[in-house]
Each structure stands twice: as C-alpha cells, then as structure tokens.
Tab-separated table of N, CA and C and ligand atoms in Angstrom:
chain	number	residue	atom	x	y	z
A	1081	MET	N	5.548	-14.538	8.584
A	1081	MET	CA	6.502	-14.194	7.527
A	1081	MET	C	7.480	-15.357	7.345
A	1082	ASN	N	7.745	-15.746	6.116
A	1082	ASN	CA	8.609	-16.903	5.886
A	1082	ASN	C	10.081	-16.547	5.866
A	1083	GLU	N	10.408	-15.409	5.332
A	1083	GLU	CA	11.825	-15.084	5.172
A	1083	GLU	C	12.064	-13.585	5.292
A	1084	LYS	N	13.230	-13.230	5.859
A	1084	LYS	CA	13.591	-11.818	5.971
A	1084	LYS	C	15.022	-11.649	5.475
A	1085	LEU	N	15.186	-10.839	4.450
A	1085	LEU	CA	16.516	-10.563	3.914
A	1085	LEU	C	16.892	-9.141	4.296
A	1086	LEU	N	18.153	-8.909	4.558
A	1086	LEU	CA	18.604	-7.560	4.892
A	1086	LEU	C	19.441	-7.017	3.745
A	1087	VAL	N	19.018	-5.889	3.180
A	1087	VAL	CA	19.789	-5.256	2.109
A	1087	VAL	C	20.647	-4.171	2.737
A	1088	ARG	N	21.958	-4.298	2.605
A	1088	ARG	CA	22.871	-3.263	3.130
A	1088	ARG	C	23.343	-2.397	1.975
A	1089	LEU	N	23.262	-1.088	2.168
A	1089	LEU	CA	23.701	-0.172	1.123
A	1089	LEU	C	25.173	0.153	1.337
A	1090	PRO	N	25.914	0.346	0.254
A	1090	PRO	CA	27.351	0.586	0.373
A	1090	PRO	C	27.689	1.857	1.136
A	1091	ALA	N	26.720	2.781	1.251
A	1091	ALA	CA	27.027	4.079	1.865
A	1091	ALA	C	27.342	3.991	3.352
A	1092	GLY	N	27.012	2.900	4.024
A	1092	GLY	CA	27.309	2.830	5.448
A	1092	GLY	C	26.489	1.764	6.136
A	1093	ASN	N	26.944	1.332	7.311
A	1093	ASN	CA	26.278	0.238	8.006
A	1093	ASN	C	24.865	0.554	8.432
A	1094	ASP	N	24.604	1.825	8.742
A	1094	ASP	CA	23.268	2.165	9.217
A	1094	ASP	C	22.268	2.263	8.066
A	1095	ARG	N	22.764	2.223	6.849
A	1095	ARG	CA	21.860	2.356	5.702
A	1095	ARG	C	21.522	0.954	5.199
A	1096	ARG	N	20.423	0.435	5.715
A	1096	ARG	CA	19.994	-0.897	5.327
A	1096	ARG	C	18.491	-0.998	5.526
A	1097	TYR	N	17.896	-1.965	4.858
A	1097	TYR	CA	16.453	-2.162	5.033
A	1097	TYR	C	16.122	-3.629	4.804
A	1098	PRO	N	15.044	-4.098	5.460
A	1098	PRO	CA	14.675	-5.507	5.300
A	1098	PRO	C	13.738	-5.714	4.110
A	1099	VAL	N	13.833	-6.889	3.499
A	1099	VAL	CA	12.860	-7.348	2.511
A	1099	VAL	C	12.162	-8.552	3.136
A	1100	LEU	N	10.858	-8.456	3.312
A	1100	LEU	CA	10.092	-9.508	3.970
A	1100	LEU	C	9.319	-10.296	2.915
A	1101	ILE	N	9.446	-11.610	2.956
A	1101	ILE	CA	8.843	-12.467	1.929
A	1101	ILE	C	8.001	-13.538	2.614
A	1102	GLY	N	6.764	-13.712	2.137
A	1102	GLY	CA	5.955	-14.789	2.707
A	1102	GLY	C	4.517	-14.707	2.262
A	1103	ALA	N	3.849	-15.858	2.271
A	1103	ALA	CA	2.426	-15.890	1.930
A	1103	ALA	C	1.641	-15.116	2.986
A	1104	GLY	N	0.716	-14.278	2.529
A	1104	GLY	CA	-0.125	-13.521	3.464
A	1104	GLY	C	0.584	-12.349	4.119
A	1105	ALA	N	1.748	-11.986	3.595
A	1105	ALA	CA	2.539	-10.912	4.210
A	1105	ALA	C	1.775	-9.587	4.242
A	1106	LEU	N	0.852	-9.409	3.302
A	1106	LEU	CA	0.108	-8.141	3.238
A	1106	LEU	C	-0.601	-7.849	4.557
A	1107	HIS	N	-1.107	-8.904	5.194
A	1107	HIS	CA	-1.850	-8.690	6.444
A	1107	HIS	C	-0.938	-8.289	7.602
A	1108	GLU	N	0.359	-8.436	7.398
A	1108	GLU	CA	1.296	-8.039	8.456
A	1108	GLU	C	1.705	-6.574	8.343
A	1109	LEU	N	1.229	-5.911	7.278
A	1109	LEU	CA	1.628	-4.516	7.062
A	1109	LEU	C	1.311	-3.613	8.264
A	1110	PRO	N	0.090	-3.661	8.824
A	1110	PRO	CA	-0.182	-2.755	9.959
A	1110	PRO	C	0.776	-2.984	11.125
A	1111	ALA	N	1.019	-4.235	11.451
A	1111	ALA	CA	1.910	-4.527	12.589
A	1111	ALA	C	3.327	-4.033	12.306
A	1112	LEU	N	3.769	-4.210	11.064
A	1112	LEU	CA	5.120	-3.759	10.705
A	1112	LEU	C	5.218	-2.239	10.791
A	1113	LEU	N	4.198	-1.549	10.312
A	1113	LEU	CA	4.215	-0.081	10.369
A	1113	LEU	C	4.163	0.401	11.812
A	1114	LEU	N	3.328	-0.253	12.619
A	1114	LEU	CA	3.218	0.161	14.021
A	1114	LEU	C	4.534	-0.060	14.766
A	1115	ARG	N	5.195	-1.171	14.467
A	1115	ARG	CA	6.463	-1.482	15.142
A	1115	ARG	C	7.511	-0.417	14.834
A	1116	GLN	N	7.536	0.016	13.597
A	1116	GLN	CA	8.604	0.939	13.161
A	1116	GLN	C	8.202	2.407	13.311
A	1117	TRP	N	6.912	2.705	13.041
A	1117	TRP	CA	6.508	4.107	12.954
A	1117	TRP	C	5.195	4.367	13.678
A	1118	ARG	N	5.051	3.930	14.895
A	1118	ARG	CA	3.813	4.101	15.662
A	1118	ARG	C	3.400	5.582	15.701
A	1119	GLY	N	2.119	5.826	15.487
A	1119	GLY	CA	1.598	7.183	15.622
A	1119	GLY	C	1.774	8.076	14.411
A	1120	ARG	N	2.361	7.544	13.369
A	1120	ARG	CA	2.584	8.395	12.200
A	1120	ARG	C	1.498	8.166	11.167
A	1121	SER	N	1.228	9.193	10.339
A	1121	SER	CA	0.206	9.018	9.308
A	1121	SER	C	0.791	8.244	8.126
A	1122	VAL	N	-0.082	7.484	7.473
A	1122	VAL	CA	0.331	6.588	6.399
A	1122	VAL	C	-0.404	6.975	5.121
A	1123	PHE	N	0.341	7.131	4.043
A	1123	PHE	CA	-0.251	7.426	2.737
A	1123	PHE	C	0.004	6.215	1.832
A	1124	VAL	N	-1.075	5.528	1.467
A	1124	VAL	CA	-0.951	4.345	0.617
A	1124	VAL	C	-1.233	4.761	-0.822
A	1125	VAL	N	-0.218	4.629	-1.674
A	1125	VAL	CA	-0.405	4.953	-3.096
A	1125	VAL	C	-0.605	3.640	-3.848
A	1126	THR	N	-1.668	3.596	-4.644
A	1126	THR	CA	-1.937	2.384	-5.422
A	1126	THR	C	-2.490	2.786	-6.777
A	1127	ASP	N	-2.659	1.795	-7.679
A	1127	ASP	CA	-3.335	2.140	-8.934
A	1127	ASP	C	-4.734	1.535	-8.939
A	1128	GLU	N	-5.505	1.903	-9.951
A	1128	GLU	CA	-6.939	1.544	-9.929
A	1128	GLU	C	-7.148	0.030	-9.903
A	1129	ASN	N	-6.279	-0.737	-10.586
A	1129	ASN	CA	-6.465	-2.196	-10.609
A	1129	ASN	C	-6.135	-2.811	-9.255
A	1130	VAL	N	-4.971	-2.447	-8.741
A	1130	VAL	CA	-4.542	-3.016	-7.456
A	1130	VAL	C	-5.451	-2.510	-6.333
A	1131	GLY	N	-5.850	-1.242	-6.462
A	1131	GLY	CA	-6.757	-0.678	-5.461
A	1131	GLY	C	-8.065	-1.443	-5.403
A	1132	ARG	N	-8.545	-1.834	-6.589
A	1132	ARG	CA	-9.806	-2.575	-6.636
A	1132	ARG	C	-9.647	-3.942	-5.961
A	1133	LEU	N	-8.474	-4.549	-6.132
A	1133	LEU	CA	-8.260	-5.895	-5.587
A	1133	LEU	C	-7.937	-5.877	-4.086
A	1134	TYR	N	-7.070	-4.942	-3.682
A	1134	TYR	CA	-6.534	-5.001	-2.310
A	1134	TYR	C	-6.738	-3.740	-1.492
A	1135	GLY	N	-7.135	-2.642	-2.137
A	1135	GLY	CA	-7.181	-1.351	-1.445
A	1135	GLY	C	-8.073	-1.350	-0.221
A	1136	ARG	N	-9.293	-1.848	-0.408
A	1136	ARG	CA	-10.252	-1.799	0.694
A	1136	ARG	C	-9.756	-2.645	1.881
A	1137	ALA	N	-9.236	-3.833	1.585
A	1137	ALA	CA	-8.766	-4.725	2.658
A	1137	ALA	C	-7.577	-4.112	3.395
A	1138	VAL	N	-6.657	-3.514	2.631
A	1138	VAL	CA	-5.482	-2.906	3.259
A	1138	VAL	C	-5.900	-1.748	4.159
A	1139	MET	N	-6.796	-0.904	3.643
A	1139	MET	CA	-7.223	0.242	4.453
A	1139	MET	C	-7.990	-0.217	5.687
A	1140	HIS	N	-8.792	-1.261	5.527
A	1140	HIS	CA	-9.528	-1.808	6.671
A	1140	HIS	C	-8.539	-2.270	7.752
A	1141	ASP	N	-7.509	-3.009	7.325
A	1141	ASP	CA	-6.500	-3.510	8.279
A	1141	ASP	C	-5.782	-2.345	8.969
A	1142	LEU	N	-5.410	-1.324	8.179
A	1142	LEU	CA	-4.649	-0.192	8.746
A	1142	LEU	C	-5.503	0.590	9.741
A	1143	HIS	N	-6.767	0.840	9.375
A	1143	HIS	CA	-7.640	1.602	10.271
A	1143	HIS	C	-7.958	0.797	11.528
A	1144	ARG	N	-8.156	-0.506	11.358
A	1144	ARG	CA	-8.468	-1.345	12.523
A	1144	ARG	C	-7.294	-1.371	13.505
A	1145	ALA	N	-6.089	-1.213	12.961
A	1145	ALA	CA	-4.895	-1.179	13.820
A	1145	ALA	C	-4.689	0.204	14.439
A	1146	GLY	N	-5.591	1.142	14.123
A	1146	GLY	CA	-5.501	2.475	14.721
A	1146	GLY	C	-4.614	3.429	13.960
A	1147	LEU	N	-4.223	3.065	12.750
A	1147	LEU	CA	-3.358	3.946	11.960
A	1147	LEU	C	-4.190	4.969	11.201
A	1148	ASP	N	-3.668	6.186	11.123
A	1148	ASP	CA	-4.289	7.247	10.348
A	1148	ASP	C	-3.799	7.073	8.908
A	1149	ALA	N	-4.637	6.481	8.059
A	1149	ALA	CA	-4.171	6.109	6.720
A	1149	ALA	C	-5.093	6.657	5.641
A	1150	LEU	N	-4.477	7.084	4.540
A	1150	LEU	CA	-5.219	7.618	3.393
A	1150	LEU	C	-4.808	6.842	2.146
A	1151	LEU	N	-5.799	6.450	1.341
A	1151	LEU	CA	-5.520	5.729	0.090
A	1151	LEU	C	-5.515	6.729	-1.067
A	1152	ILE	N	-4.461	6.715	-1.849
A	1152	ILE	CA	-4.354	7.602	-3.015
A	1152	ILE	C	-4.285	6.721	-4.258
A	1153	ASP	N	-5.291	6.887	-5.106
A	1153	ASP	CA	-5.478	6.037	-6.274
A	1153	ASP	C	-4.978	6.750	-7.525
A	1154	ILE	N	-4.144	6.098	-8.317
A	1154	ILE	CA	-3.704	6.702	-9.582
A	1154	ILE	C	-4.146	5.798	-10.738
A	1155	PRO	N	-4.229	6.319	-11.952
A	1155	PRO	CA	-4.562	5.456	-13.088
A	1155	PRO	C	-3.485	4.392	-13.283
A	1156	ALA	N	-3.884	3.212	-13.748
A	1156	ALA	CA	-2.926	2.136	-13.992
A	1156	ALA	C	-2.147	2.411	-15.275
A	1157	GLY	N	-0.902	1.968	-15.296
A	1157	GLY	CA	-0.129	2.034	-16.534
A	1157	GLY	C	1.016	3.025	-16.494
A	1158	GLU	N	1.899	2.835	-17.476
A	1158	GLU	CA	3.149	3.592	-17.577
A	1158	GLU	C	2.921	5.110	-17.609
A	1159	LYS	N	1.791	5.531	-18.165
A	1159	LYS	CA	1.525	6.976	-18.294
A	1159	LYS	C	1.431	7.660	-16.931
A	1160	SER	N	1.253	6.886	-15.880
A	1160	SER	CA	1.177	7.493	-14.546
A	1160	SER	C	2.547	7.866	-13.986
A	1161	LYS	N	3.614	7.414	-14.627
A	1161	LYS	CA	4.955	7.836	-14.165
A	1161	LYS	C	5.281	9.179	-14.802
A	1162	SER	N	4.413	10.148	-14.546
A	1162	SER	CA	4.523	11.441	-15.219
A	1162	SER	C	4.546	12.561	-14.196
A	1163	ILE	N	4.949	13.735	-14.650
A	1163	ILE	CA	4.995	14.894	-13.756
A	1163	ILE	C	3.576	15.276	-13.314
A	1164	ASP	N	2.574	15.051	-14.167
A	1164	ASP	CA	1.199	15.391	-13.788
A	1164	ASP	C	0.703	14.521	-12.635
A	1165	VAL	N	0.935	13.235	-12.725
A	1165	VAL	CA	0.462	12.338	-11.654
A	1165	VAL	C	1.319	12.556	-10.402
A	1166	TYR	N	2.618	12.792	-10.593
A	1166	TYR	CA	3.479	13.144	-9.451
A	1166	TYR	C	2.922	14.376	-8.733
A	1167	TYR	N	2.547	15.379	-9.516
A	1167	TYR	CA	1.997	16.615	-8.932
A	1167	TYR	C	0.710	16.323	-8.163
A	1168	ALA	N	-0.134	15.466	-8.738
A	1168	ALA	CA	-1.400	15.128	-8.072
A	1168	ALA	C	-1.139	14.408	-6.750
A	1169	VAL	N	-0.175	13.488	-6.753
A	1169	VAL	CA	0.076	12.699	-5.531
A	1169	VAL	C	0.748	13.568	-4.464
A	1170	ILE	N	1.715	14.374	-4.860
A	1170	ILE	CA	2.396	15.208	-3.855
A	1170	ILE	C	1.419	16.262	-3.309
A	1171	THR	N	0.496	16.725	-4.147
A	1171	THR	CA	-0.540	17.653	-3.676
A	1171	THR	C	-1.448	16.957	-2.662
A	1172	ALA	N	-1.814	15.718	-2.936
A	1172	ALA	CA	-2.653	14.965	-1.981
A	1172	ALA	C	-1.939	14.831	-0.638
A	1173	LEU	N	-0.639	14.573	-0.672
A	1173	LEU	CA	0.122	14.463	0.582
A	1173	LEU	C	0.131	15.801	1.329
A	1174	LEU	N	0.436	16.861	0.600
A	1174	LEU	CA	0.563	18.174	1.249
A	1174	LEU	C	-0.784	18.663	1.783
A	1175	GLU	N	-1.846	18.390	1.035
A	1175	GLU	CA	-3.175	18.841	1.481
A	1175	GLU	C	-3.686	18.011	2.653
A	1176	ASN	N	-3.069	16.877	2.890
A	1176	ASN	CA	-3.495	16.019	4.003
A	1176	ASN	C	-2.432	15.954	5.098
A	1177	ASN	N	-1.717	17.084	5.231
A	1177	ASN	CA	-0.802	17.298	6.366
A	1177	ASN	C	0.309	16.265	6.476
A	1178	VAL	N	0.930	15.942	5.348
A	1178	VAL	CA	2.098	15.061	5.430
A	1178	VAL	C	3.133	15.696	6.352
A	1179	ARG	N	3.804	14.868	7.156
A	1179	ARG	CA	4.830	15.332	8.084
A	1179	ARG	C	6.130	14.589	7.777
A	1180	ARG	N	7.240	15.097	8.330
A	1180	ARG	CA	8.519	14.404	8.104
A	1180	ARG	C	8.447	12.954	8.543
A	1181	GLY	N	7.610	12.675	9.542
A	1181	GLY	CA	7.515	11.302	10.053
A	1181	GLY	C	6.453	10.465	9.386
A	1182	SER	N	5.698	11.048	8.454
A	1182	SER	CA	4.678	10.253	7.755
A	1182	SER	C	5.354	9.165	6.934
A	1183	VAL	N	4.584	8.146	6.582
A	1183	VAL	CA	5.120	7.034	5.802
A	1183	VAL	C	4.343	6.936	4.495
A	1184	VAL	N	5.058	6.778	3.386
A	1184	VAL	CA	4.414	6.519	2.098
A	1184	VAL	C	4.575	5.029	1.791
A	1185	VAL	N	3.448	4.385	1.465
A	1185	VAL	CA	3.455	2.957	1.119
A	1185	VAL	C	3.063	2.833	-0.349
A	1186	ALA	N	3.888	2.144	-1.132
A	1186	ALA	CA	3.556	1.871	-2.530
A	1186	ALA	C	2.935	0.488	-2.602
A	1187	LEU	N	1.656	0.434	-2.954
A	1187	LEU	CA	0.940	-0.838	-3.077
A	1187	LEU	C	0.664	-1.053	-4.564
A	1188	GLY	N	1.539	-1.788	-5.234
A	1188	GLY	CA	1.340	-1.973	-6.667
A	1188	GLY	C	2.587	-2.494	-7.355
A	1189	GLY	N	2.582	-2.353	-8.663
A	1189	GLY	CA	3.713	-2.807	-9.471
A	1189	GLY	C	4.801	-1.755	-9.539
A	1190	GLY	N	5.671	-1.910	-10.547
A	1190	GLY	CA	6.810	-1.015	-10.675
A	1190	GLY	C	6.434	0.428	-10.925
A	1191	VAL	N	5.329	0.651	-11.602
A	1191	VAL	CA	4.910	2.036	-11.873
A	1191	VAL	C	4.569	2.740	-10.561
A	1192	VAL	N	3.750	2.087	-9.739
A	1192	VAL	CA	3.369	2.693	-8.449
A	1192	VAL	C	4.610	2.863	-7.572
A	1193	GLY	N	5.486	1.868	-7.573
A	1193	GLY	CA	6.700	1.951	-6.750
A	1193	GLY	C	7.587	3.111	-7.157
A	1194	ASP	N	7.799	3.263	-8.460
A	1194	ASP	CA	8.674	4.350	-8.942
A	1194	ASP	C	8.068	5.721	-8.637
A	1195	LEU	N	6.767	5.851	-8.888
A	1195	LEU	CA	6.101	7.148	-8.677
A	1195	LEU	C	5.993	7.480	-7.189
A	1196	ALA	N	5.515	6.528	-6.402
A	1196	ALA	CA	5.339	6.776	-4.961
A	1196	ALA	C	6.703	6.999	-4.301
A	1197	GLY	N	7.707	6.261	-4.753
A	1197	GLY	CA	9.050	6.421	-4.193
A	1197	GLY	C	9.630	7.784	-4.496
A	1198	PHE	N	9.418	8.243	-5.722
A	1198	PHE	CA	9.904	9.574	-6.102
A	1198	PHE	C	9.189	10.644	-5.284
A	1199	THR	N	7.895	10.438	-5.063
A	1199	THR	CA	7.137	11.401	-4.252
A	1199	THR	C	7.650	11.394	-2.814
A	1200	ALA	N	7.834	10.204	-2.256
A	1200	ALA	CA	8.328	10.106	-0.869
A	1200	ALA	C	9.707	10.738	-0.735
A	1201	ALA	N	10.526	10.583	-1.761
A	1201	ALA	CA	11.897	11.102	-1.707
A	1201	ALA	C	11.956	12.620	-1.798
A	1202	THR	N	10.919	13.216	-2.388
A	1202	THR	CA	11.010	14.658	-2.667
A	1202	THR	C	10.082	15.510	-1.806
A	1203	VAL	N	9.114	14.909	-1.116
A	1203	VAL	CA	8.229	15.734	-0.287
A	1203	VAL	C	8.933	15.996	1.056
A	1204	LEU	N	8.949	17.235	1.476
A	1204	LEU	CA	9.556	17.625	2.761
A	1204	LEU	C	10.988	17.081	2.916
A	1205	ARG	N	11.740	17.085	1.879
A	1205	ARG	CA	13.117	16.548	1.840
A	1205	ARG	C	13.201	15.059	2.132
A	1206	GLY	N	12.059	14.359	1.977
A	1206	GLY	CA	12.085	12.904	2.095
A	1206	GLY	C	11.390	12.373	3.331
A	1207	VAL	N	10.510	11.380	3.120
A	1207	VAL	CA	9.825	10.720	4.235
A	1207	VAL	C	10.028	9.208	4.068
A	1208	PRO	N	9.836	8.432	5.153
A	1208	PRO	CA	9.999	6.973	5.053
A	1208	PRO	C	9.116	6.371	3.962
A	1209	PHE	N	9.619	5.312	3.360
A	1209	PHE	CA	8.964	4.725	2.189
A	1209	PHE	C	8.991	3.198	2.308
A	1210	VAL	N	7.820	2.582	2.093
A	1210	VAL	CA	7.693	1.117	2.163
A	1210	VAL	C	7.084	0.646	0.844
A	1211	GLN	N	7.644	-0.406	0.291
A	1211	GLN	CA	7.078	-0.952	-0.943
A	1211	GLN	C	6.348	-2.264	-0.648
A	1212	VAL	N	5.147	-2.376	-1.193
A	1212	VAL	CA	4.397	-3.639	-1.163
A	1212	VAL	C	4.206	-4.036	-2.627
A	1213	PRO	N	5.188	-4.714	-3.206
A	1213	PRO	CA	5.168	-4.979	-4.649
A	1213	PRO	C	4.174	-6.082	-5.014
A	1214	THR	N	3.334	-5.816	-6.009
A	1214	THR	CA	2.265	-6.762	-6.339
A	1214	THR	C	2.429	-7.418	-7.709
A	1215	THR	N	3.494	-7.088	-8.438
A	1215	THR	CA	3.797	-7.822	-9.676
A	1215	THR	C	5.121	-8.538	-9.478
A	1216	LEU	N	5.344	-9.565	-10.316
A	1216	LEU	CA	6.603	-10.306	-10.199
A	1216	LEU	C	7.788	-9.376	-10.456
A	1217	LEU	N	7.647	-8.514	-11.488
A	1217	LEU	CA	8.745	-7.584	-11.788
A	1217	LEU	C	9.067	-6.707	-10.579
A	1218	ALA	N	8.024	-6.201	-9.955
A	1218	ALA	CA	8.257	-5.315	-8.807
A	1218	ALA	C	8.849	-6.095	-7.637
A	1219	GLN	N	8.437	-7.350	-7.474
A	1219	GLN	CA	8.930	-8.142	-6.339
A	1219	GLN	C	10.417	-8.491	-6.495
A	1220	VAL	N	10.830	-8.810	-7.720
A	1220	VAL	CA	12.204	-9.283	-7.895
A	1220	VAL	C	13.164	-8.193	-8.374
A	1221	ASP	N	12.618	-7.053	-8.795
A	1221	ASP	CA	13.486	-6.050	-9.413
A	1221	ASP	C	13.225	-4.640	-8.881
A	1222	SER	N	12.119	-4.020	-9.304
A	1222	SER	CA	11.997	-2.577	-9.078
A	1222	SER	C	11.861	-2.177	-7.612
A	1223	SER	N	11.354	-3.074	-6.753
A	1223	SER	CA	11.181	-2.675	-5.345
A	1223	SER	C	12.476	-2.821	-4.548
A	1224	VAL	N	13.493	-3.428	-5.149
A	1224	VAL	CA	14.748	-3.658	-4.433
A	1224	VAL	C	15.832	-2.773	-5.033
A	1225	GLY	N	16.505	-2.034	-4.218
A	1225	GLY	CA	17.630	-1.250	-4.723
A	1225	GLY	C	17.462	0.243	-4.548
A	1226	GLY	N	16.227	0.695	-4.333
A	1226	GLY	CA	16.021	2.099	-3.984
A	1226	GLY	C	15.945	3.070	-5.139
A	1227	LYS	N	15.954	2.565	-6.379
A	1227	LYS	CA	15.857	3.507	-7.501
A	1227	LYS	C	14.390	3.846	-7.758
A	1228	VAL	N	14.095	5.134	-7.862
A	1228	VAL	CA	12.727	5.591	-8.124
A	1228	VAL	C	12.791	6.721	-9.146
A	1229	GLY	N	11.632	7.082	-9.724
A	1229	GLY	CA	11.666	8.187	-10.678
A	1229	GLY	C	10.393	8.274	-11.486
A	1230	ILE	N	10.312	9.330	-12.270
A	1230	ILE	CA	9.184	9.505	-13.179
A	1230	ILE	C	9.729	9.715	-14.586
A	1231	GLY	N	8.820	9.646	-15.576
A	1231	GLY	CA	9.212	9.833	-16.970
A	1231	GLY	C	8.542	11.048	-17.556
A	1232	PRO	N	8.638	11.206	-18.861
A	1232	PRO	CA	8.066	12.403	-19.487
A	1232	PRO	C	6.555	12.310	-19.615
A	1233	ASN	N	5.895	13.464	-19.584
A	1233	ASN	CA	4.481	13.544	-19.967
A	1233	ASN	C	4.399	13.447	-21.472
A	1234	SER	N	3.282	12.969	-21.996
A	1234	SER	CA	3.170	12.880	-23.449
A	1234	SER	C	3.116	14.278	-24.076
A	1235	GLY	N	2.440	15.222	-23.408
A	1235	GLY	CA	2.311	16.545	-24.023
A	1235	GLY	C	2.948	17.628	-23.176
A	1236	THR	N	4.202	17.462	-22.814
A	1236	THR	CA	4.841	18.432	-21.941
A	1236	THR	C	4.839	19.819	-22.593
A	1237	ALA	N	4.447	20.843	-21.785
A	1237	ALA	CA	4.162	22.150	-22.377
A	1237	ALA	C	5.348	23.096	-22.307
A	1238	TRP	N	6.487	22.757	-22.856
A	1238	TRP	CA	7.569	23.731	-22.961
A	1238	TRP	C	8.169	23.606	-24.358
A	1239	ARG	N	8.789	24.662	-24.789
A	1239	ARG	CA	9.396	24.672	-26.126
A	1239	ARG	C	10.796	25.221	-26.036
A	1240	ARG	N	11.708	24.681	-26.836
A	1240	ARG	CA	13.042	25.251	-26.924
A	1240	ARG	C	12.943	26.551	-27.712
A	1241	SER	N	13.539	27.633	-27.185
A	1241	SER	CA	13.408	28.892	-27.920
A	1241	SER	C	14.747	29.281	-28.538
B	7	NAD	N1	13.050	1.265	-10.050
B	7	NAD	C1	13.626	0.251	-10.648
B	7	NAD	O1	14.714	-0.174	-10.300
B	7	NAD	C2	12.872	-0.453	-11.764
B	7	NAD	C3	13.341	-1.670	-12.257
B	7	NAD	C4	12.605	-2.293	-13.263
B	7	NAD	C5	11.439	-1.711	-13.751
B	7	NAD	N2	11.011	-0.530	-13.225
B	7	NAD	C6	9.769	0.092	-13.708
B	7	NAD	O2	8.689	-0.756	-13.396
B	7	NAD	C7	7.614	-0.474	-14.284
B	7	NAD	C8	6.983	-1.759	-14.736
B	7	NAD	O3	6.497	-2.429	-13.592
B	7	NAD	P1	5.353	-3.527	-13.715
B	7	NAD	O4	5.704	-4.502	-14.764
B	7	NAD	O5	5.084	-4.008	-12.342
B	7	NAD	O6	4.142	-2.683	-14.324
B	7	NAD	P2	2.874	-1.943	-13.677
B	7	NAD	O7	3.180	-1.359	-12.365
B	7	NAD	O8	2.362	-1.039	-14.735
B	7	NAD	O9	1.844	-3.153	-13.484
B	7	NAD	C9	1.371	-3.835	-14.642
B	7	NAD	C10	-0.155	-3.976	-14.592
B	7	NAD	O10	-0.479	-4.972	-13.610
B	7	NAD	C11	-1.481	-4.474	-12.744
B	7	NAD	N3	-1.259	-5.143	-11.463
B	7	NAD	C12	-0.298	-4.901	-10.550
B	7	NAD	N4	-0.355	-5.790	-9.547
B	7	NAD	C13	-1.405	-6.601	-9.828
B	7	NAD	C14	-1.975	-7.719	-9.161
B	7	NAD	N5	-1.466	-8.217	-8.018
B	7	NAD	N6	-3.039	-8.324	-9.728
B	7	NAD	C15	-3.551	-7.862	-10.908
B	7	NAD	N7	-3.049	-6.811	-11.587
B	7	NAD	C16	-1.989	-6.199	-11.048
B	7	NAD	C17	-1.285	-2.969	-12.738
B	7	NAD	O11	-2.479	-2.290	-12.396
B	7	NAD	C18	-0.890	-2.712	-14.192
B	7	NAD	O12	-2.052	-2.581	-14.986
B	7	NAD	C19	8.209	0.351	-15.407
B	7	NAD	O13	7.774	1.697	-15.271
B	7	NAD	C20	9.708	0.252	-15.206
B	7	NAD	O14	10.397	1.409	-15.637
B	7	NAD	C21	11.700	0.112	-12.250
C-alpha cells in the first residue's frame, strides 16, 4: 500500500476510518478484512460490469484467505439505486445469515457504493462497511464521507389519495 489517510469524523475521536491508496491495493483486501474482522462473513456487492472484470479474482482471493464470502451482482447503472434493487440485496443478505458482525464490501462505482452502503447501514441496525471504489468519481468523492442512499424507482406503485 502506498498511502494511508485517516478520516476523522466530527462526532468524536473514535469515529474515524482509513482510506488506503496504492497500486494493486485490491489484492490486499483479504488481509485487511482478516486483520479487522477475522471470522466474519463477507458480502461483496458489485455490478455486472465490475463483477465481470474483478469479481472472480476478488472472490478467489477472499476464499483462498479462508473468508466466508458471497458475491452479490446488481445491474449496472443509476437505475440500480432503487428500492427494488435495495430489497433484492437486503434479501440476499438476510437469506444468507447476515450477522451484526458481517461485513458488506462495495466493489464498484458510486452507484454500488451508495446502494451497498445504504443496505449495510439499514440491515440489523447496521453492519461494518468497506468501499472498494473502481471509478474515479467513487475514488475521489462518493466513497469518502460516509453518505449513502437510494433514489426513486421509475414506476413506484403508490398514489396520492
Ligand atoms: N455518496 C456520495 O457522497 C456521492 C457523491 C457523488 C456521487 N455519488 C453517486 O455516485 C453515482 C455515480 O457514480 P459513478 O460515476 O462511479 O457511476 P457508476 O457507479 O454507475 O459507474 C459508471 C459505470 O462504470 C462502470 N465501471 C465501474 N468501475 C469500472 C471499472 N473499473 N472498469 C470499467 N467499468 C467500470 C459501471 O459498471 C458503470 O456502468 C451517482 O449515483 C451519484 O449520485 C454519490
């Protein structure tokens, strides 16, 4: 790893997290997870494009390190920041025995980060969350600061009465 920055949140000294920057940092993910969360299950959320490029290698590394890891693939694009995809991802976590100590990893751009982060924040009152940002926007902006969320579905089924 070439560089490690520490982000301190205004809420208190104990509320801080590192940002790790460096060529080949992806291969350090298993070691980083083991150091911080040994023995916990890992849910990797990615989109179809990033999954095709890096999903298999990441899962291979995680399994080889002895981590219990599941890859959850969502469609690429802004439309995935929706309540439907959120429901699908949180259902995948719940059906695969997510625990308070499980870790959610967002492997992708800002869409995956926002959706996976919102899921991690809301399942079981919140579980640890790690971002592996794969676009420039996600690396310099959306993965830093802790803001996550989803947007509207195109055909949301409610009406004002
Ligand atoms: N939370 C925040 O603070 C914050 C800040 C800024 C933007 N955002 C959000 O970020 C989103 C936009 O993020 P984005 O620009 O990363 O878009 P994105 O996540 O949709 O990624 C853009 C496209 O690039 C592909 N992709 C991602 N990584 C790739 C890689 N390494 N190689 C090849 N293709 C790759 C994706 O599959 C997708 O098709 C918006 O939803 C925006 O609201 C959030």
